[in-house]
Coordinates of C-alpha atoms (C1' of nucleotides) in Angstrom, one line a residue:
Chain A
M277 CA 9.5 -100.1 39.1
K278 CA 8.4 -96.5 39.0
K279 CA 5.0 -95.4 40.1
Q280 CA 3.9 -94.3 36.6
E281 CA 4.8 -97.6 35.0
E282 CA 2.6 -99.3 37.6
L283 CA -0.2 -97.0 36.9
F284 CA 0.0 -97.7 33.2
L285 CA 0.1 -101.5 33.8
E286 CA -2.9 -101.3 36.0
F287 CA -4.7 -99.2 33.4
L288 CA -4.0 -101.8 30.8
A289 CA -5.2 -104.6 33.0
R290 CA -8.4 -102.7 33.9
K291 CA -9.2 -102.1 30.3
R292 CA -8.3 -105.6 29.1
L293 CA -5.6 -104.1 27.0
K294 CA -2.4 -105.9 26.2
N295 CA 1.1 -105.2 27.5
T296 CA 3.2 -105.1 24.4
S297 CA 6.9 -104.4 23.9
Q298 CA 6.2 -101.3 21.9
R299 CA 4.0 -99.9 24.7
M300 CA 6.8 -100.4 27.2
I301 CA 9.4 -98.9 25.0
I302 CA 7.3 -95.9 24.3
L303 CA 6.4 -95.5 28.0
K304 CA 10.0 -95.6 29.1
A305 CA 11.1 -93.1 26.4
F306 CA 8.2 -90.9 27.3
L307 CA 9.0 -90.9 31.0
R308 CA 12.7 -90.2 30.3
Q309 CA 12.1 -87.0 28.3
N310 CA 10.9 -84.1 30.2
S311 CA 9.6 -81.5 27.8
H312 CA 6.6 -80.7 25.8
L313 CA 7.1 -82.7 22.6
S314 CA 4.7 -83.0 19.8
T315 CA 3.8 -86.5 18.6
E316 CA 5.9 -85.9 15.6
D317 CA 9.0 -84.8 17.5
F318 CA 8.6 -87.6 20.0
Y319 CA 8.3 -90.1 17.2
L320 CA 11.4 -88.8 15.4
Q321 CA 13.3 -89.1 18.7
L322 CA 12.1 -92.6 19.3
R323 CA 12.8 -93.7 15.8
K324 CA 16.5 -93.2 16.2
K325 CA 16.7 -96.1 18.7
H326 CA 13.6 -98.0 17.6
P327 CA 13.1 -97.7 13.9
G328 CA 10.5 -100.4 13.8
I329 CA 7.9 -98.6 15.8
G330 CA 5.3 -96.8 13.7
Y331 CA 3.9 -93.3 14.0
A332 CA 0.4 -94.7 14.5
T333 CA 1.5 -96.8 17.5
V334 CA 3.2 -93.8 19.1
H335 CA 0.2 -91.7 18.6
R336 CA -2.2 -94.3 20.0
T337 CA 0.1 -94.9 22.9
L338 CA 0.4 -91.3 23.8
K339 CA -3.4 -91.1 23.8
L340 CA -3.5 -94.0 26.2
F341 CA -1.1 -92.2 28.5
A342 CA -3.3 -89.2 28.5
E343 CA -6.3 -91.3 29.2
C344 CA -4.7 -93.0 32.1
G345 CA -3.4 -89.8 33.5
I346 CA 0.3 -90.1 33.2
A347 CA 0.5 -87.6 30.4
A348 CA -1.1 -84.2 29.8
E349 CA -2.2 -83.1 26.4
H350 CA -1.6 -79.5 25.4
N351 CA -2.4 -77.4 22.4
F352 CA -0.3 -74.2 22.3
G353 CA -2.0 -73.0 19.1
D354 CA 0.7 -74.1 16.7
G355 CA -1.6 -76.8 15.3
Q356 CA 0.3 -79.6 17.0
M357 CA -0.7 -81.6 20.0
R358 CA 1.9 -81.8 22.7
F359 CA 2.4 -84.2 25.5
E360 CA 4.2 -83.8 28.8
V361 CA 4.7 -86.1 31.7
C362 CA 2.1 -85.5 34.4
H363 CA 3.6 -85.7 37.9
D364 CA 1.1 -86.6 40.6
N365 CA -1.6 -84.1 41.1
E366 CA 0.6 -81.1 40.7
H367 CA -0.7 -78.6 38.3
H368 CA 1.2 -75.9 36.4
D369 CA 0.6 -73.5 33.6
H370 CA 2.8 -72.3 30.8
L371 CA 4.8 -69.4 29.5
V372 CA 5.1 -69.9 25.8
C373 CA 7.9 -68.0 24.0
T374 CA 6.7 -67.1 20.5
G375 CA 10.3 -66.3 19.6
C376 CA 12.2 -69.5 20.2
G377 CA 9.4 -71.9 21.2
R378 CA 10.7 -72.4 24.7
I379 CA 8.1 -73.4 27.2
I380 CA 8.4 -72.4 30.9
E381 CA 6.3 -73.9 33.5
F382 CA 4.9 -72.0 36.5
E383 CA 2.6 -72.5 39.4
N384 CA 0.5 -69.9 41.1
Q385 CA -1.8 -70.9 43.8
Q386 CA -3.4 -67.5 44.0
I387 CA -4.5 -67.7 40.4
E388 CA -5.9 -71.1 41.0
Q389 CA -7.9 -69.9 43.9
L390 CA -9.3 -66.9 41.9
Q391 CA -10.3 -69.3 39.2
L392 CA -12.4 -71.3 41.7
D393 CA -14.0 -68.0 42.8
V394 CA -14.9 -67.2 39.2
A395 CA -16.4 -70.6 38.7
R396 CA -18.4 -70.3 41.9
T397 CA -19.9 -67.0 40.9
H398 CA -21.0 -68.6 37.6
K399 CA -22.2 -71.8 39.3
F400 CA -19.8 -73.5 37.0
F401 CA -18.2 -76.9 37.7
I402 CA -14.5 -76.8 36.6
K403 CA -13.1 -80.0 35.2
S404 CA -9.9 -78.6 33.9
H405 CA -8.3 -75.3 32.9
R406 CA -5.7 -73.9 30.7
L407 CA -3.7 -70.8 31.3
E408 CA -1.0 -69.8 28.8
L409 CA 1.0 -66.6 28.6
Y410 CA 2.4 -66.0 25.2
G411 CA 5.3 -63.6 24.6
L412 CA 9.0 -63.4 24.6
C413 CA 11.4 -65.1 27.0
S414 CA 14.2 -63.1 28.5
D415 CA 16.7 -64.4 25.8
C416 CA 14.4 -63.4 23.0
V417 CA 13.7 -60.0 24.5
A418 CA 17.5 -59.4 24.6
T419 CA 18.0 -60.6 21.1
E420 CA 15.2 -58.5 19.7
Q421 CA 16.7 -55.3 21.2
Q422 CA 20.0 -55.7 19.3
Chain B
M191 CA -20.9 -45.3 10.9
K192 CA -19.7 -47.5 13.7
K193 CA -16.3 -47.3 15.1
Q194 CA -15.3 -50.8 14.1
E195 CA -16.3 -50.3 10.5
E196 CA -14.1 -47.2 10.5
L197 CA -11.2 -49.2 11.9
F198 CA -11.6 -51.7 9.2
L199 CA -11.7 -49.2 6.4
E200 CA -8.7 -47.4 7.8
F201 CA -6.9 -50.8 7.9
L202 CA -7.8 -51.5 4.3
A203 CA -6.5 -48.1 3.2
R204 CA -3.3 -48.4 5.2
K205 CA -2.6 -51.8 3.6
R206 CA -3.6 -50.7 0.1
L207 CA -6.4 -53.3 0.2
K208 CA -9.6 -52.9 -1.6
N209 CA -13.0 -52.2 -0.2
T210 CA -15.3 -54.8 -1.7
S211 CA -18.9 -55.6 -1.3
Q212 CA -18.2 -59.0 0.1
R213 CA -15.9 -57.6 2.8
M214 CA -18.6 -55.1 3.8
I215 CA -21.3 -57.8 3.9
I216 CA -19.1 -60.0 6.0
L217 CA -18.1 -57.2 8.3
K218 CA -21.7 -56.3 9.0
A219 CA -22.8 -59.9 9.6
F220 CA -19.8 -60.4 11.8
L221 CA -20.5 -57.3 14.0
R222 CA -24.2 -58.3 14.2
Q223 CA -23.6 -61.7 15.7
N224 CA -22.3 -61.7 19.2
S225 CA -21.0 -65.2 20.0
H226 CA -17.9 -67.3 19.3
L227 CA -18.6 -68.8 15.9
S228 CA -16.4 -71.1 14.0
T229 CA -15.6 -70.1 10.4
E230 CA -17.8 -72.9 9.3
D231 CA -20.7 -71.9 11.4
F232 CA -20.4 -68.3 10.4
Y233 CA -20.2 -69.2 6.8
L234 CA -23.3 -71.3 7.0
Q235 CA -25.2 -68.5 8.7
L236 CA -24.0 -66.0 6.1
R237 CA -24.8 -68.2 3.2
K238 CA -28.5 -68.1 3.9
K239 CA -28.6 -64.5 3.0
H240 CA -25.7 -64.3 0.7
P241 CA -25.3 -67.6 -1.2
G242 CA -22.8 -66.1 -3.5
I243 CA -20.0 -65.6 -1.0
G244 CA -17.5 -68.4 -0.8
Y245 CA -16.0 -70.0 2.2
A246 CA -12.5 -68.9 1.2
T247 CA -13.5 -65.3 1.2
V248 CA -15.2 -65.6 4.6
H249 CA -12.1 -67.3 6.0
R250 CA -9.8 -64.7 4.5
T251 CA -11.9 -61.8 5.7
L252 CA -12.2 -63.1 9.3
K253 CA -8.4 -63.3 9.3
L254 CA -8.2 -59.7 8.2
F255 CA -10.6 -58.8 11.1
A256 CA -8.2 -60.5 13.5
E257 CA -5.2 -58.8 12.0
C258 CA -6.8 -55.3 12.3
G259 CA -7.9 -56.0 15.8
I260 CA -11.7 -56.1 15.5
A261 CA -11.9 -59.8 16.0
A262 CA -10.2 -62.2 18.4
E263 CA -9.3 -65.7 17.3
H264 CA -9.8 -68.5 19.8
N265 CA -9.1 -72.2 19.8
F266 CA -11.1 -74.0 22.4
G267 CA -9.5 -77.3 21.6
D268 CA -12.3 -78.7 19.5
G269 CA -10.2 -78.4 16.4
Q270 CA -12.0 -75.4 15.1
M271 CA -10.9 -71.8 15.1
R272 CA -13.5 -69.4 16.5
F273 CA -13.9 -65.7 16.1
E274 CA -15.5 -63.2 18.4
V275 CA -16.0 -59.5 18.1
C276 CA -13.3 -57.6 20.0
H277 CA -14.7 -54.6 21.9
D278 CA -12.2 -51.8 22.5
N279 CA -9.3 -52.8 24.7
E280 CA -11.4 -54.8 27.1
H281 CA -10.1 -58.3 27.7
H282 CA -12.0 -61.3 29.0
D283 CA -11.4 -65.0 29.4
H284 CA -13.8 -67.9 29.0
L285 CA -15.7 -70.6 30.7
V286 CA -16.2 -73.4 28.2
C287 CA -19.0 -75.8 28.9
T288 CA -18.0 -79.3 27.7
G289 CA -21.6 -80.4 28.1
C290 CA -23.5 -78.1 25.8
G291 CA -20.7 -76.0 24.3
R292 CA -21.9 -72.8 25.9
I293 CA -19.2 -70.2 26.3
I294 CA -19.4 -67.7 29.1
E295 CA -17.1 -64.7 29.3
F296 CA -15.6 -63.3 32.4
E297 CA -13.1 -60.7 33.5
N298 CA -10.9 -60.8 36.5
Q299 CA -8.5 -58.0 37.1
Q300 CA -6.8 -59.8 40.0
I301 CA -5.9 -62.7 37.8
E302 CA -4.6 -60.3 35.1
Q303 CA -2.4 -58.7 37.7
L304 CA -1.0 -62.0 39.0
Q305 CA -0.2 -62.9 35.5
L306 CA 2.0 -59.8 35.2
D307 CA 3.7 -60.8 38.4
V308 CA 4.4 -64.2 37.1
A309 CA 5.8 -62.8 33.9
R310 CA 8.0 -60.4 35.8
T311 CA 9.6 -63.0 37.9
H312 CA 10.5 -64.9 34.8
K313 CA 11.7 -61.8 33.0
F314 CA 9.1 -62.7 30.3
F315 CA 7.4 -60.1 28.1
I316 CA 3.7 -61.0 27.7
K317 CA 2.2 -60.3 24.3
S318 CA -1.1 -62.2 24.9
H319 CA -2.6 -64.8 27.1
R320 CA -5.3 -67.3 27.1
L321 CA -7.2 -68.5 30.1
E322 CA -10.0 -71.0 29.7
L323 CA -11.9 -73.0 32.4
Y324 CA -13.4 -76.2 31.1
G325 CA -16.3 -77.9 32.8
L326 CA -20.0 -77.9 33.2
C327 CA -22.3 -74.9 33.2
S328 CA -25.0 -74.7 35.8
D329 CA -27.6 -76.2 33.4
C330 CA -25.4 -79.1 32.5
V331 CA -24.6 -79.8 36.2
A332 CA -28.3 -79.9 36.9
T333 CA -29.0 -82.2 33.9
E334 CA -26.2 -84.6 34.8
Q335 CA -27.6 -85.1 38.3
Q336 CA -30.9 -86.4 37.1
Chain C
dT177 C1' -11.8 -44.9 -19.4
dC178 C1' -7.8 -47.5 -18.9
dG179 C1' -4.5 -50.4 -16.8
dA180 C1' -2.3 -52.1 -12.8
dT181 C1' -3.4 -54.4 -8.9
dA182 C1' -6.2 -56.8 -5.6
dT183 C1' -10.1 -60.0 -4.8
dT184 C1' -13.1 -63.6 -5.7
dG185 C1' -15.0 -68.5 -5.6
dA186 C1' -14.3 -73.2 -6.7
dA187 C1' -11.4 -76.6 -6.4
dA188 C1' -7.1 -78.4 -5.0
dA189 C1' -3.5 -78.9 -1.7
dC190 C1' -1.9 -79.0 2.8
dG191 C1' -0.9 -80.9 7.5
dG192 C1' -1.8 -83.1 11.5
dA193 C1' -4.9 -86.5 13.7
dT194 C1' -7.2 -90.6 13.2
dT195 C1' -8.8 -94.9 11.1
dT196 C1' -8.4 -99.1 8.2
dC197 C1' -6.8 -103.5 7.4
dA198 C1' -4.4 -107.7 7.1
dA199 C1' -0.6 -109.8 9.5
dA200 C1' 1.5 -110.6 13.9
dA201 C1' 1.5 -110.7 18.9
dT202 C1' -0.7 -111.5 23.3
dA203 C1' -3.6 -113.5 26.9
dC204 C1' -5.7 -117.0 28.9
dA205 C1' -8.8 -121.2 29.2
dG206 C1' -8.3 -125.8 29.0
Chain D
dC177 C1' 2.1 -126.0 27.0
dT178 C1' -1.3 -125.6 23.3
dG179 C1' -5.2 -123.5 20.6
dT180 C1' -7.9 -119.7 19.9
dA181 C1' -10.2 -115.4 20.5
dT182 C1' -8.9 -110.9 21.0
dT183 C1' -5.9 -107.1 20.7
dT184 C1' -2.1 -104.7 18.5
dT185 C1' 0.8 -103.3 15.0
dG186 C1' 2.7 -100.6 10.9
dA187 C1' 1.8 -98.8 6.5
dA188 C1' -1.1 -96.6 4.0
dA189 C1' -5.4 -94.4 3.4
dT190 C1' -8.7 -91.3 5.2
dC191 C1' -10.5 -87.5 7.5
dC192 C1' -11.3 -82.7 8.3
dG193 C1' -10.4 -78.0 9.0
dT194 C1' -7.3 -74.6 7.1
dT195 C1' -4.9 -72.4 3.5
dT196 C1' -3.5 -71.8 -1.2
dT197 C1' -3.9 -71.8 -6.3
dC198 C1' -5.6 -69.9 -10.3
dA199 C1' -8.3 -67.8 -13.9
dA200 C1' -12.0 -64.6 -14.1
dT201 C1' -13.6 -60.4 -12.1
dA202 C1' -13.8 -56.1 -9.5
dT203 C1' -11.6 -52.1 -7.7
dC204 C1' -8.9 -48.0 -7.6
dG205 C1' -6.3 -44.1 -9.1
dA206 C1' -4.4 -41.6 -12.8

DNA sequence: TCGATATTGAAAACGGATTTCAAAATACAG
DNA sequence: CTGTATTTTGAAATCCGTTTTCAATATCGA
């Protein structure tokens, strides 16, 4: 059994929540995919194999994932919430292509450090942060120049 | 006449849009305030002095401000769009206090530079970016410890 | 001033997130 | 195993901020 499944089961137990077949199906499907899907997209994917599972359940379960730390919630400004699998404590930020919607992850330790410096000078306690660069990915830059 | 008013008038002329009393009232009120108000909050403020102006007009006008560059649109994840006055070409990012809602602006040239580096290594053309640090401001940290 | 065009405000529509509710499933004590 | 209290489910309804519609009104330029 994978670590994240364990985490979720522990979370359910701790909160006196029940381990249902729907939750396990959603968990497995969620861990299997590796992108930044909106609830809607994820639901549509899932429905192909499991037509019986309702949107509300998917939504509620994704929220649980976020709460227990195995999913990260993002809002890239398109009005839809997106979820991605959260691996360990690693943190990354995003390049969001406004042309094709592609999302590229990146990590930059220097930026993280500078953020801490900023927080310190403002006596601010950081709980989380969000850094997104919006623009065109290499493919879209090429396309646009034609 | 202030620079930003000129900019807006030029923008209206360029787009063959009309210079109405409502737009001027909204512009002046918007430039006068100096925070990060949601459309709703701004509308409620404005309504005290100008009860005749409708929400739709306020909303549409704020969008025009954003389009012509005198306002910046933000989404701090609370489900409401916020607008702030955009001064010249200066760019800044935000510390968002999740305790009291306070928003602190900061600028960090090193972070900006590192962002450009990241973009370059991914052959990505940046159009805009968003950096927000969420957490507790010094007041809220103090309060929480009591 | 006239006439074409844009704008206005109220209300309706929209869209995604969230909640409601009655039926079904689960956990767990006995 | 039960029985039962509690949670969960799916469909539909609701919420809530944003955006659009539309008929009346205002603006602009000839």
